[in-house]
Amino acid sequence: MKMSGGVEWALHCCVVLSRAGAPVPAAKLAELHDVSQSYLAKQLQLLSRAGLVRSTLGQSGGYVLTRATSEITVLDVVEAIDGAQPAFRCTEVRQRGPLAVPAERCDTPCPIARVMDSADRAWRESLRAITVADLVADVGRTTPAETLEAARQWLRA
Amino acid sequence: MKMSGGVEWALHCCVVLSRAGAPVPAAKLAELHDVSQSYLAKQLQLLSRAGLVRSTLGQSGGYVLTRATSEITVLDVVEAIDGAQPAFRCTEVRQRGPLAVPAERCDTPCPIARVMDSADRAWRESLRAITVADLVADVGRTTPAETLEAARQWLRA
DNA sequence: GTCGGTCTACTCGGATATCAGTTGTCCGAGTAGCAGTGG
DNA sequence: CCACTGCTACTCGGACAACTGATATCCGAGTAGACCGAC
């Protein structure tokens, strides 16, 4: 089981965008993080489709967050990039094979599926509890102010 | 993000094995669940490597659980099949690019990694709380006794 | 009747193809700002 | 000096390959039980 690597990039981008205050083109975000420009563009498109960012065309265009950072949860970003489907998908094994249980008997979900669903919900709940604002605050706490200012300068240049 | 489909099969196999009481060959488990025999064998090998089941060679051989079902958690099975590595792996983006933070400054893990790690732990904790015995009990509660007996007969035949 | 040897059929285990999904890349459509020009 | 027009450079968006890892398969190594014969 492996989450898309784009999730990490997307989250970093959200943090950067929140500090920028002005539209930031995808190329600049890619250079800043030293990742593939074309592939990062794909992730940003996914964020755009999910309505988390808005794109501006033309010169001095780029991406901007659509909401306050406190209104964007980590789960929002994860689901935008990696999809909202749960990692485990029950294939109804009990309805197959020589001892198949007829479908009309399966009114309650398979116990295994229930356990997995519960775990998945705990995972999502944990991600939903943290917002991008929390991340930004954490970064601000552990990073020197001068570094943050330097980043701001670099983004404008 | 998608979990290996083998996890579902492996869990079903554990439930079946706990009810069998005698070694069950992989071929029988595959036929019972109507899945690829060769591929299921792979999953059972993984369970064997993890020490959850023990294989017996020769005639009337097969797989047996090594511990009581109450001593096997769902997490054990998931990690045996799908690996114990967390879904999210921090690539230390902050140490790359033109504004790279030097490694010696990164004494605390990246906030994003912390959030992901926390969620991953919640997920695993949820899976660790349920044992195969719980699954067996649940199956026994929702399945008619006659069906269970039929399964037992079929396994011996 | 019992013990030993042999043999067979059945089991698992690892090495080997195939396929899907993620990763990575490219080019075209569209637009905002800028420069030039005319009033 | 100001407004309009055309242009240019820059932006995103979706369509197109390459590669890693999951999926599926096969055949060989090894063993437990059964069978047969001798004692």
CSV table of C-alpha atoms (C1' of nucleotides) in Angstrom, one decimal:
chain,number,residue,atom,x,y,z
A,1,MET,CA,0.0,0.0,0.0
A,2,LYS,CA,1.5,3.3,-1.1
A,3,MET,CA,0.1,6.8,-1.2
A,4,SER,CA,0.8,8.9,-4.2
A,5,GLY,CA,4.0,10.8,-3.8
A,6,GLY,CA,2.1,13.8,-5.2
A,7,VAL,CA,0.3,14.2,-1.9
A,8,GLU,CA,3.4,15.4,-0.2
A,9,TRP,CA,4.1,17.9,-2.9
A,10,ALA,CA,0.5,19.2,-2.9
A,11,LEU,CA,0.6,19.8,0.8
A,12,HIS,CA,3.9,21.7,0.6
A,13,CYS,CA,2.4,23.7,-2.2
A,14,CYS,CA,-0.6,24.6,-0.1
A,15,VAL,CA,1.7,25.8,2.6
A,16,VAL,CA,3.7,27.9,0.2
A,17,LEU,CA,0.6,29.3,-1.5
A,18,SER,CA,-0.8,30.4,1.8
A,19,ARG,CA,2.3,32.5,2.5
A,20,ALA,CA,2.7,33.9,-1.0
A,21,GLY,CA,-0.4,36.1,-1.1
A,22,ALA,CA,-0.2,36.4,-4.9
A,23,PRO,CA,-0.7,33.8,-7.7
A,24,VAL,CA,2.3,31.5,-8.0
A,25,PRO,CA,2.9,29.7,-11.3
A,26,ALA,CA,3.3,25.9,-11.3
A,27,ALA,CA,6.8,26.3,-12.7
A,28,LYS,CA,8.0,28.3,-9.7
A,29,LEU,CA,6.5,25.8,-7.2
A,30,ALA,CA,8.3,23.0,-9.1
A,31,GLU,CA,11.6,24.8,-9.0
A,32,LEU,CA,11.2,25.7,-5.3
A,33,HIS,CA,10.6,22.0,-4.4
A,34,ASP,CA,13.0,20.7,-7.1
A,35,VAL,CA,10.4,18.3,-8.6
A,36,SER,CA,9.2,17.6,-12.1
A,37,GLN,CA,7.4,20.6,-13.4
A,38,SER,CA,5.1,18.7,-15.6
A,39,TYR,CA,4.1,16.2,-13.0
A,40,LEU,CA,3.5,18.8,-10.3
A,41,ALA,CA,1.3,20.5,-12.8
A,42,LYS,CA,-0.8,17.4,-12.8
A,43,GLN,CA,-1.2,17.5,-9.1
A,44,LEU,CA,-2.2,21.2,-9.1
A,45,GLN,CA,-4.8,20.4,-11.7
A,46,LEU,CA,-6.2,17.8,-9.4
A,47,LEU,CA,-6.3,20.4,-6.6
A,48,SER,CA,-8.0,22.8,-9.0
A,49,ARG,CA,-10.7,20.2,-9.9
A,50,ALA,CA,-11.3,19.6,-6.2
A,51,GLY,CA,-11.9,23.4,-5.8
A,52,LEU,CA,-9.1,23.9,-3.4
A,53,VAL,CA,-7.1,26.2,-5.6
A,54,ARG,CA,-8.0,28.5,-8.4
A,55,SER,CA,-5.9,29.1,-11.5
A,56,THR,CA,-5.3,32.4,-13.1
A,57,LEU,CA,-4.2,32.5,-16.7
A,58,GLY,CA,-1.9,34.8,-18.6
A,59,GLN,CA,1.0,36.9,-17.3
A,60,SER,CA,1.6,37.0,-13.6
A,61,GLY,CA,-1.0,34.2,-13.3
A,62,GLY,CA,-0.7,31.1,-11.3
A,63,TYR,CA,-2.4,29.3,-8.5
A,64,VAL,CA,-4.1,30.7,-5.4
A,65,LEU,CA,-5.9,29.1,-2.5
A,66,THR,CA,-9.7,29.5,-2.7
A,67,ARG,CA,-10.3,29.3,1.0
A,68,ALA,CA,-8.7,30.3,4.3
A,69,THR,CA,-6.1,27.8,5.3
A,70,SER,CA,-8.1,27.0,8.4
A,71,GLU,CA,-10.9,25.8,6.1
A,72,ILE,CA,-8.7,23.3,4.2
A,73,THR,CA,-8.0,20.0,5.9
A,74,VAL,CA,-5.2,17.7,5.1
A,75,LEU,CA,-7.8,15.1,4.2
A,76,ASP,CA,-9.1,17.5,1.6
A,77,VAL,CA,-5.7,17.5,-0.1
A,78,VAL,CA,-5.2,13.8,0.3
A,79,GLU,CA,-8.5,13.0,-1.3
A,80,ALA,CA,-8.0,15.5,-4.1
A,81,ILE,CA,-4.8,13.9,-5.1
A,82,ASP,CA,-5.1,10.3,-4.1
A,83,GLY,CA,-8.9,9.9,-4.6
A,84,ALA,CA,-11.5,9.4,-2.0
A,85,GLN,CA,-11.9,5.7,-2.4
A,86,PRO,CA,-11.0,3.6,0.6
A,87,ALA,CA,-7.8,1.5,0.4
A,88,PHE,CA,-9.7,-1.7,1.1
A,89,ARG,CA,-12.5,-2.8,-1.3
A,90,CYS,CA,-14.6,-5.8,-0.3
A,91,THR,CA,-15.0,-8.2,-3.2
A,92,GLU,CA,-17.7,-10.2,-1.4
A,93,VAL,CA,-15.7,-13.4,-1.3
A,94,ARG,CA,-18.5,-15.0,0.7
A,95,GLN,CA,-20.7,-14.8,-2.3
A,96,ARG,CA,-18.3,-16.9,-4.4
A,97,GLY,CA,-17.2,-20.4,-4.5
A,98,PRO,CA,-19.0,-23.7,-3.8
A,99,LEU,CA,-20.3,-22.5,-0.5
A,100,ALA,CA,-21.4,-19.1,-1.7
A,101,VAL,CA,-23.9,-17.3,0.5
A,102,PRO,CA,-26.8,-16.0,-1.6
A,103,ALA,CA,-26.8,-12.2,-2.0
A,104,GLU,CA,-30.2,-11.8,-0.3
A,105,ARG,CA,-28.6,-13.3,2.9
A,106,CYS,CA,-25.9,-10.7,2.9
A,107,ASP,CA,-27.9,-7.9,4.4
A,108,THR,CA,-25.1,-7.0,6.8
A,109,PRO,CA,-21.6,-6.1,5.4
A,110,CYS,CA,-18.8,-8.6,5.7
A,111,PRO,CA,-17.1,-8.4,9.1
A,112,ILE,CA,-13.8,-8.0,7.5
A,113,ALA,CA,-15.1,-5.1,5.4
A,114,ARG,CA,-16.5,-3.6,8.6
A,115,VAL,CA,-13.2,-3.7,10.4
A,116,MET,CA,-11.4,-2.2,7.4
A,117,ASP,CA,-14.0,0.5,7.0
A,118,SER,CA,-13.7,1.4,10.7
A,119,ALA,CA,-9.9,1.7,10.4
A,120,ASP,CA,-10.2,3.8,7.3
A,121,ARG,CA,-12.6,6.1,9.0
A,122,ALA,CA,-10.2,6.5,11.9
A,123,TRP,CA,-7.4,7.4,9.5
A,124,ARG,CA,-9.6,9.9,7.6
A,125,GLU,CA,-10.8,11.4,10.9
A,126,SER,CA,-7.2,11.9,12.0
A,127,LEU,CA,-6.4,13.7,8.7
A,128,ARG,CA,-9.6,15.8,8.9
A,129,ALA,CA,-8.6,17.1,12.3
A,130,ILE,CA,-5.6,18.9,10.9
A,131,THR,CA,-5.9,21.9,8.7
A,132,VAL,CA,-3.3,23.6,6.4
A,133,ALA,CA,-3.4,26.4,8.9
A,134,ASP,CA,-2.0,24.1,11.5
A,135,LEU,CA,0.8,23.1,9.2
A,136,VAL,CA,1.6,26.7,8.5
A,137,ALA,CA,1.7,27.4,12.1
A,138,ASP,CA,4.0,24.5,12.7
A,139,VAL,CA,6.3,25.5,10.0
A,140,GLY,CA,6.4,29.1,11.4
A,141,ARG,CA,7.2,27.7,14.8
A,142,THR,CA,10.1,25.6,13.7
A,143,THR,CA,11.6,27.8,10.9
A,144,PRO,CA,13.5,31.0,11.5
A,145,ALA,CA,11.7,34.2,10.5
A,146,GLU,CA,14.6,35.2,8.1
A,147,THR,CA,14.2,31.9,6.2
A,148,LEU,CA,10.5,32.6,5.8
A,149,GLU,CA,11.2,36.1,4.5
A,150,ALA,CA,13.8,34.8,2.1
A,151,ALA,CA,11.2,32.4,0.7
A,152,ARG,CA,8.8,35.2,0.2
A,153,GLN,CA,11.4,37.3,-1.6
A,154,TRP,CA,12.3,34.3,-3.8
A,155,LEU,CA,8.7,33.7,-4.8
A,156,ARG,CA,8.3,37.4,-6.0
A,157,ALA,CA,11.5,37.4,-8.0
B,1,MET,CA,-3.8,4.3,-2.6
B,2,LYS,CA,-4.9,0.7,-2.8
B,3,MET,CA,-4.3,-2.2,-0.4
B,4,SER,CA,-3.3,-5.5,-1.9
B,5,GLY,CA,-6.3,-7.6,-2.7
B,6,GLY,CA,-4.5,-10.5,-1.1
B,7,VAL,CA,-5.3,-9.1,2.3
B,8,GLU,CA,-8.9,-9.9,2.0
B,9,TRP,CA,-8.2,-13.4,0.9
B,10,ALA,CA,-5.7,-13.9,3.7
B,11,LEU,CA,-8.2,-12.8,6.3
B,12,HIS,CA,-10.9,-15.1,5.0
B,13,CYS,CA,-8.3,-17.9,5.0
B,14,CYS,CA,-7.5,-17.3,8.7
B,15,VAL,CA,-11.1,-17.5,9.6
B,16,VAL,CA,-11.5,-20.7,7.7
B,17,LEU,CA,-8.4,-22.2,9.1
B,18,SER,CA,-9.5,-21.5,12.7
B,19,ARG,CA,-12.7,-23.5,12.1
B,20,ALA,CA,-11.0,-26.3,10.2
B,21,GLY,CA,-9.0,-27.8,13.1
B,22,ALA,CA,-6.9,-29.8,10.6
B,23,PRO,CA,-4.3,-28.7,7.9
B,24,VAL,CA,-6.0,-27.3,4.9
B,25,PRO,CA,-4.1,-27.3,1.5
B,26,ALA,CA,-3.9,-24.0,-0.4
B,27,ALA,CA,-5.7,-25.5,-3.4
B,28,LYS,CA,-8.8,-26.2,-1.2
B,29,LEU,CA,-8.7,-22.7,0.2
B,30,ALA,CA,-8.5,-21.3,-3.3
B,31,GLU,CA,-11.4,-23.4,-4.5
B,32,LEU,CA,-13.5,-22.5,-1.5
B,33,HIS,CA,-13.0,-18.8,-2.2
B,34,ASP,CA,-13.0,-19.1,-6.0
B,35,VAL,CA,-9.7,-17.3,-6.5
B,36,SER,CA,-6.5,-18.0,-8.3
B,37,GLN,CA,-4.8,-21.0,-6.7
B,38,SER,CA,-1.3,-19.9,-7.5
B,39,TYR,CA,-1.7,-16.4,-6.3
B,40,LEU,CA,-3.3,-17.4,-3.1
B,41,ALA,CA,-0.4,-19.7,-2.5
B,42,LYS,CA,1.8,-16.6,-2.6
B,43,GLN,CA,-0.2,-14.9,0.1
B,44,LEU,CA,-0.1,-18.0,2.2
B,45,GLN,CA,3.6,-18.1,1.9
B,46,LEU,CA,3.7,-14.5,3.2
B,47,LEU,CA,1.6,-15.6,6.1
B,48,SER,CA,4.0,-18.4,6.7
B,49,ARG,CA,7.1,-16.2,6.6
B,50,ALA,CA,5.4,-13.9,9.1
B,51,GLY,CA,4.9,-16.9,11.4
B,52,LEU,CA,1.1,-16.6,11.5
B,53,VAL,CA,0.6,-20.0,9.9
B,54,ARG,CA,2.7,-23.2,9.6
B,55,SER,CA,2.8,-25.4,6.6
B,56,THR,CA,2.8,-29.2,6.6
B,57,LEU,CA,4.2,-31.1,3.7
B,58,GLY,CA,3.0,-34.3,2.0
B,59,GLN,CA,-0.3,-36.0,2.0
B,60,SER,CA,-3.0,-34.5,4.2
B,61,GLY,CA,-0.7,-31.6,4.6
B,62,GLY,CA,-1.7,-27.9,4.4
B,63,TYR,CA,-1.7,-24.8,6.5
B,64,VAL,CA,-2.6,-24.4,10.2
B,65,LEU,CA,-2.7,-21.4,12.4
B,66,THR,CA,0.3,-21.2,14.8
B,67,ARG,CA,-1.5,-19.3,17.5
B,68,ALA,CA,-4.9,-18.9,19.0
B,69,THR,CA,-7.2,-16.7,17.0
B,70,SER,CA,-7.4,-14.3,19.9
B,71,GLU,CA,-3.6,-13.8,19.5
B,72,ILE,CA,-3.7,-12.9,15.9
B,73,THR,CA,-4.8,-9.3,15.1
B,74,VAL,CA,-6.1,-8.1,11.8
B,75,LEU,CA,-3.0,-5.8,11.7
B,76,ASP,CA,-0.8,-8.8,11.9
B,77,VAL,CA,-2.3,-10.2,8.7
B,78,VAL,CA,-2.4,-6.9,6.9
B,79,GLU,CA,1.3,-6.3,7.7
B,80,ALA,CA,2.2,-9.8,6.7
B,81,ILE,CA,0.6,-9.4,3.2
B,82,ASP,CA,0.9,-5.7,2.5
B,83,GLY,CA,4.1,-4.9,4.3
B,84,ALA,CA,4.6,-2.9,7.5
B,85,GLN,CA,5.8,0.3,5.7
B,86,PRO,CA,3.6,3.3,6.2
B,87,ALA,CA,1.7,4.5,3.1
B,88,PHE,CA,3.2,7.9,3.3
B,89,ARG,CA,7.0,8.3,3.0
B,90,CYS,CA,8.5,11.7,3.6
B,91,THR,CA,11.0,12.6,0.9
B,92,GLU,CA,12.3,15.6,2.8
B,93,VAL,CA,11.2,18.1,0.3
B,94,ARG,CA,12.3,20.9,2.5
B,95,GLN,CA,16.0,19.8,2.0
B,96,ARG,CA,15.7,20.3,-1.7
B,97,GLY,CA,15.5,23.2,-4.1
B,98,PRO,CA,17.0,26.7,-4.0
B,99,LEU,CA,15.7,27.3,-0.5
B,100,ALA,CA,16.8,24.0,0.9
B,101,VAL,CA,17.0,23.8,4.7
B,102,PRO,CA,20.3,22.2,5.7
B,103,ALA,CA,19.9,18.7,7.2
B,104,GLU,CA,21.4,19.7,10.5
B,105,ARG,CA,18.6,22.1,10.9
B,106,CYS,CA,16.0,19.4,10.5
B,107,ASP,CA,16.1,17.9,13.9
B,108,THR,CA,12.3,17.7,14.1
B,109,PRO,CA,10.4,15.7,11.5
B,110,CYS,CA,8.5,17.6,8.8
B,111,PRO,CA,5.0,18.7,10.1
B,112,ILE,CA,3.4,17.0,7.2
B,113,ALA,CA,5.2,13.7,7.9
B,114,ARG,CA,4.1,14.0,11.5
B,115,VAL,CA,0.4,14.4,10.6
B,116,MET,CA,0.6,11.4,8.2
B,117,ASP,CA,2.4,9.4,10.8
B,118,SER,CA,-0.2,10.1,13.4
B,119,ALA,CA,-3.0,9.1,11.0
B,120,ASP,CA,-1.2,6.0,10.1
B,121,ARG,CA,-0.8,5.1,13.7
B,122,ALA,CA,-4.5,5.6,14.3
B,123,TRP,CA,-5.2,3.3,11.4
B,124,ARG,CA,-2.9,0.6,12.7
B,125,GLU,CA,-4.3,1.0,16.2
B,126,SER,CA,-7.8,0.4,14.9
B,127,LEU,CA,-6.7,-2.8,13.1
B,128,ARG,CA,-4.7,-4.0,16.1
B,129,ALA,CA,-7.8,-3.8,18.3
B,130,ILE,CA,-9.6,-6.5,16.3
B,131,THR,CA,-8.4,-10.1,16.4
B,132,VAL,CA,-9.3,-13.0,14.1
B,133,ALA,CA,-11.3,-14.4,17.0
B,134,ASP,CA,-13.5,-11.3,16.8
B,135,LEU,CA,-14.0,-12.0,13.1
B,136,VAL,CA,-14.8,-15.6,13.8
B,137,ALA,CA,-17.3,-14.7,16.4
B,138,ASP,CA,-18.9,-12.2,14.1
B,139,VAL,CA,-19.2,-14.7,11.3
B,140,GLY,CA,-20.7,-17.2,13.8
B,141,ARG,CA,-23.3,-14.6,14.9
B,142,THR,CA,-24.4,-13.7,11.4
B,143,THR,CA,-24.2,-17.1,9.7
B,144,PRO,CA,-26.7,-20.0,10.3
B,145,ALA,CA,-25.1,-23.0,12.2
B,146,GLU,CA,-26.1,-25.3,9.3
B,147,THR,CA,-24.0,-23.3,6.9
B,148,LEU,CA,-21.0,-23.5,9.2
B,149,GLU,CA,-21.4,-27.2,9.5
B,150,ALA,CA,-21.7,-27.6,5.7
B,151,ALA,CA,-18.4,-25.7,5.3
B,152,ARG,CA,-16.8,-28.0,7.8
B,153,GLN,CA,-17.9,-31.0,5.9
B,154,TRP,CA,-16.8,-29.6,2.6
B,155,LEU,CA,-13.3,-28.9,4.0
B,156,ARG,CA,-12.9,-32.5,5.1
B,157,ALA,CA,-14.1,-34.0,1.8
C,1,DG,C1',0.6,-60.6,12.4
C,2,DT,C1',4.3,-57.3,12.3
C,3,DC,C1',8.1,-54.8,10.8
C,4,DG,C1',10.9,-52.6,7.2
C,5,DG,C1',11.5,-50.7,2.7
C,6,DT,C1',9.9,-48.6,-1.3
C,7,DC,C1',6.9,-46.0,-3.9
C,8,DT,C1',3.6,-42.8,-5.2
C,9,DA,C1',0.8,-38.9,-4.8
C,10,DC,C1',0.4,-34.9,-2.7
C,11,DT,C1',2.2,-30.8,-0.5
C,12,DC,C1',4.7,-26.2,-0.3
C,13,DG,C1',8.4,-22.9,-2.1
C,14,DG,C1',10.6,-19.9,-5.1
C,15,DA,C1',11.7,-18.3,-9.9
C,16,DT,C1',9.2,-16.5,-13.9
C,17,DA,C1',5.7,-13.7,-17.3
C,18,DT,C1',1.9,-10.4,-17.6
C,19,DC,C1',-0.7,-6.4,-16.6
C,20,DA,C1',-2.5,-2.1,-14.4
C,21,DG,C1',-1.6,2.1,-12.2
C,22,DT,C1',1.5,5.6,-11.0
C,23,DT,C1',5.1,8.5,-12.6
C,24,DG,C1',6.8,11.5,-16.0
C,25,DT,C1',6.5,14.3,-20.4
C,26,DC,C1',4.7,16.9,-24.2
C,27,DC,C1',2.2,20.2,-27.0
C,28,DG,C1',-2.1,23.0,-27.8
C,29,DA,C1',-5.8,26.5,-26.2
C,30,DG,C1',-6.6,30.6,-23.9
C,31,DT,C1',-5.6,35.1,-21.6
C,32,DA,C1',-3.6,39.1,-19.2
C,33,DG,C1',-0.6,42.6,-19.6
C,34,DC,C1',2.2,45.6,-22.7
C,35,DA,C1',3.5,48.3,-26.5
C,36,DG,C1',2.4,51.0,-30.3
C,37,DT,C1',-0.6,54.0,-32.7
C,38,DG,C1',-4.1,57.3,-33.6
C,39,DG,C1',-7.1,60.8,-31.8
D,1,DC,C1',-2.2,63.2,-22.6
D,2,DC,C1',-5.6,59.4,-23.3
D,3,DA,C1',-8.0,55.5,-25.4
D,4,DC,C1',-8.0,51.7,-28.5
D,5,DT,C1',-6.0,47.9,-31.0
D,6,DG,C1',-3.0,44.3,-31.9
D,7,DC,C1',0.6,41.5,-30.2
D,8,DT,C1',3.5,38.8,-27.5
D,9,DA,C1',4.8,36.2,-23.9
D,10,DC,C1',3.1,33.7,-20.4
D,11,DT,C1',-0.3,30.7,-18.1
D,12,DC,C1',-3.0,26.4,-17.5
D,13,DG,C1',-5.3,22.1,-19.3
D,14,DG,C1',-5.7,17.7,-21.2
D,15,DA,C1',-3.7,14.0,-24.2
D,16,DC,C1',0.3,10.9,-24.7
D,17,DA,C1',4.6,7.5,-23.3
D,18,DA,C1',7.7,4.9,-19.8
D,19,DC,C1',8.4,2.5,-15.7
D,20,DT,C1',7.7,0.4,-11.1
D,21,DG,C1',5.1,-2.7,-8.5
D,22,DA,C1',1.0,-5.7,-8.0
D,23,DT,C1',-1.2,-9.7,-10.2
D,24,DA,C1',-1.1,-14.2,-12.0
D,25,DT,C1',1.3,-18.5,-13.3
D,26,DC,C1',4.4,-22.3,-13.7
D,27,DC,C1',7.5,-26.0,-12.4
D,28,DG,C1',10.9,-28.2,-9.1
D,29,DA,C1',12.2,-29.8,-4.2
D,30,DG,C1',10.6,-32.4,-0.4
D,31,DT,C1',7.7,-35.2,2.6
D,32,DA,C1',3.8,-38.0,4.7
D,33,DG,C1',1.2,-41.7,4.1
D,34,DA,C1',0.0,-46.1,1.7
D,35,DC,C1',1.2,-50.3,-0.2
D,36,DC,C1',3.8,-54.5,-0.7
D,37,DG,C1',6.8,-58.0,0.7
D,38,DA,C1',9.7,-60.5,3.9
D,39,DC,C1',10.2,-62.3,8.4
